[in-house]
Amino acid sequence: MSPGGGFCKEMIEPHVTYGDCDAATSNMELRSSPFKAVVSGLSEHHGFASNNDVHELLECPVCMTLMYPPIHQCPSGHTLCSSCKARVHNCCPTCRQELGNIRCLALEKVAESLDLPCRYQILGCNDIFPYYGKLKHEKNCKHRPFSCPYAGAECSISGDIPFLVMHLRDDHKVDMHDGCTFNHRYVKSNPQEIENATWMLTVFNCFGRQFCLHFEAFQLGMAPVYMAFLRFMGDDDEAKQFSYSLEVGGNGRKLMWQGVPRSIRDSHRKVRDSQDGLIIQRNLALFFSGGSNRQELKLKVAGRIWKEN
């Protein structure tokens, strides 16, 4: 026992799941992923019995994910990651001894020698990365799952585009349409009441890709507004290959917008707050609809999507 050390009074459960899934690779993914030959070399020259032994050495016993520097150890040599060190209140989850500020430099050095596959290998990424470069790559890997673009409710579902299209259709009952032109009709009773945002989402299949048309009401500062914008179901580099236009009007007037669809990698809130779309002040919307005294708002938003050469 180190000087001043002691035993914690309570046992810490060693296999509680913590952490951000984007910050580390899951234990199951690790065990199913192949290593490059360098790991086999480590096994032979450093006395490790197998690749799985290397996996286990680098797994935090609390969150069961790969550890990155600083890797901490207790006086008896048990290791854990820096995030979990704070969570266990300075008590080793394995032997219950008090943790000091001991770094496991040897294990950090072993990690430097490893090459690992991307955690999204099962989704199509076949690249191999140095241990300490893997995490940075995974945050921007083009094969990483997309989040559900539905904005009317909190939804934690993620997956590839075909899966999300089925999810939007089956679970959120979103309207699906084929074609690159559209007329979106929005009807709202009591248009003077806009405190609660109203979301509408329609998915268009165009050029063999999918686009999400958002239409909603919300407060922009103190001003009530309506907003329509398009998002592309794919990555940003592909989204930039397309353009779209939106127009709304009535009473002999017309308001138009032209832009580039934002990728669903950008959250709905990020796009909305950047005001990157067609914004209609409520008074103008009522004018388009037939007058400010109307008890029902009726707007028709026409749009077109095209591919840039």
PDB file of N, CA and C in Angstrom, residues 12 54 86 93 129 140 149 189 227:
ATOM      1  N   ILE A  12     -16.984  -0.520  -5.532  1.00  0.00           N
ATOM      2  CA  ILE A  12     -17.474   0.091  -6.755  1.00  0.00           C
ATOM      3  C   ILE A  12     -17.791  -0.998  -7.765  1.00  0.00           C
ATOM      4  N   VAL A  54      -4.270  -8.088 -25.332  1.00  0.00           N
ATOM      5  CA  VAL A  54      -3.956  -6.676 -25.537  1.00  0.00           C
ATOM      6  C   VAL A  54      -5.220  -5.848 -25.406  1.00  0.00           C
ATOM      7  N   ALA A  86     -12.516  10.002 -12.131  1.00  0.00           N
ATOM      8  CA  ALA A  86     -13.327  10.996 -11.423  1.00  0.00           C
ATOM      9  C   ALA A  86     -14.656  10.402 -10.966  1.00  0.00           C
ATOM     10  N   PRO A  93     -11.738   0.562  -8.669  1.00  0.00           N
ATOM     11  CA  PRO A  93     -12.919  -0.292  -8.773  1.00  0.00           C
ATOM     12  C   PRO A  93     -12.605  -1.773  -8.655  1.00  0.00           C
ATOM     13  N   PHE A 129      -5.931   2.567 -38.531  1.00  0.00           N
ATOM     14  CA  PHE A 129      -5.367   3.793 -37.969  1.00  0.00           C
ATOM     15  C   PHE A 129      -4.501   3.493 -36.757  1.00  0.00           C
ATOM     16  N   ASN A 140     -15.156  11.935 -37.553  1.00  0.00           N
ATOM     17  CA  ASN A 140     -15.498  12.493 -38.860  1.00  0.00           C
ATOM     18  C   ASN A 140     -15.609  11.432 -39.950  1.00  0.00           C
ATOM     19  N   PRO A 149     -33.357  12.701 -38.669  1.00  0.00           N
ATOM     20  CA  PRO A 149     -33.568  14.125 -38.939  1.00  0.00           C
ATOM     21  C   PRO A 149     -34.916  14.667 -38.486  1.00  0.00           C
ATOM     22  N   SER A 189     -54.791  26.806 -37.936  1.00  0.00           N
ATOM     23  CA  SER A 189     -55.880  27.565 -37.317  1.00  0.00           C
ATOM     24  C   SER A 189     -55.302  28.460 -36.225  1.00  0.00           C
ATOM     25  N   MET A 227     -40.813  29.231 -41.309  1.00  0.00           N
ATOM     26  CA  MET A 227     -39.563  28.964 -42.012  1.00  0.00           C
ATOM     27  C   MET A 227     -39.644  27.623 -42.732  1.00  0.00           C
TER      28      MET A 227
END
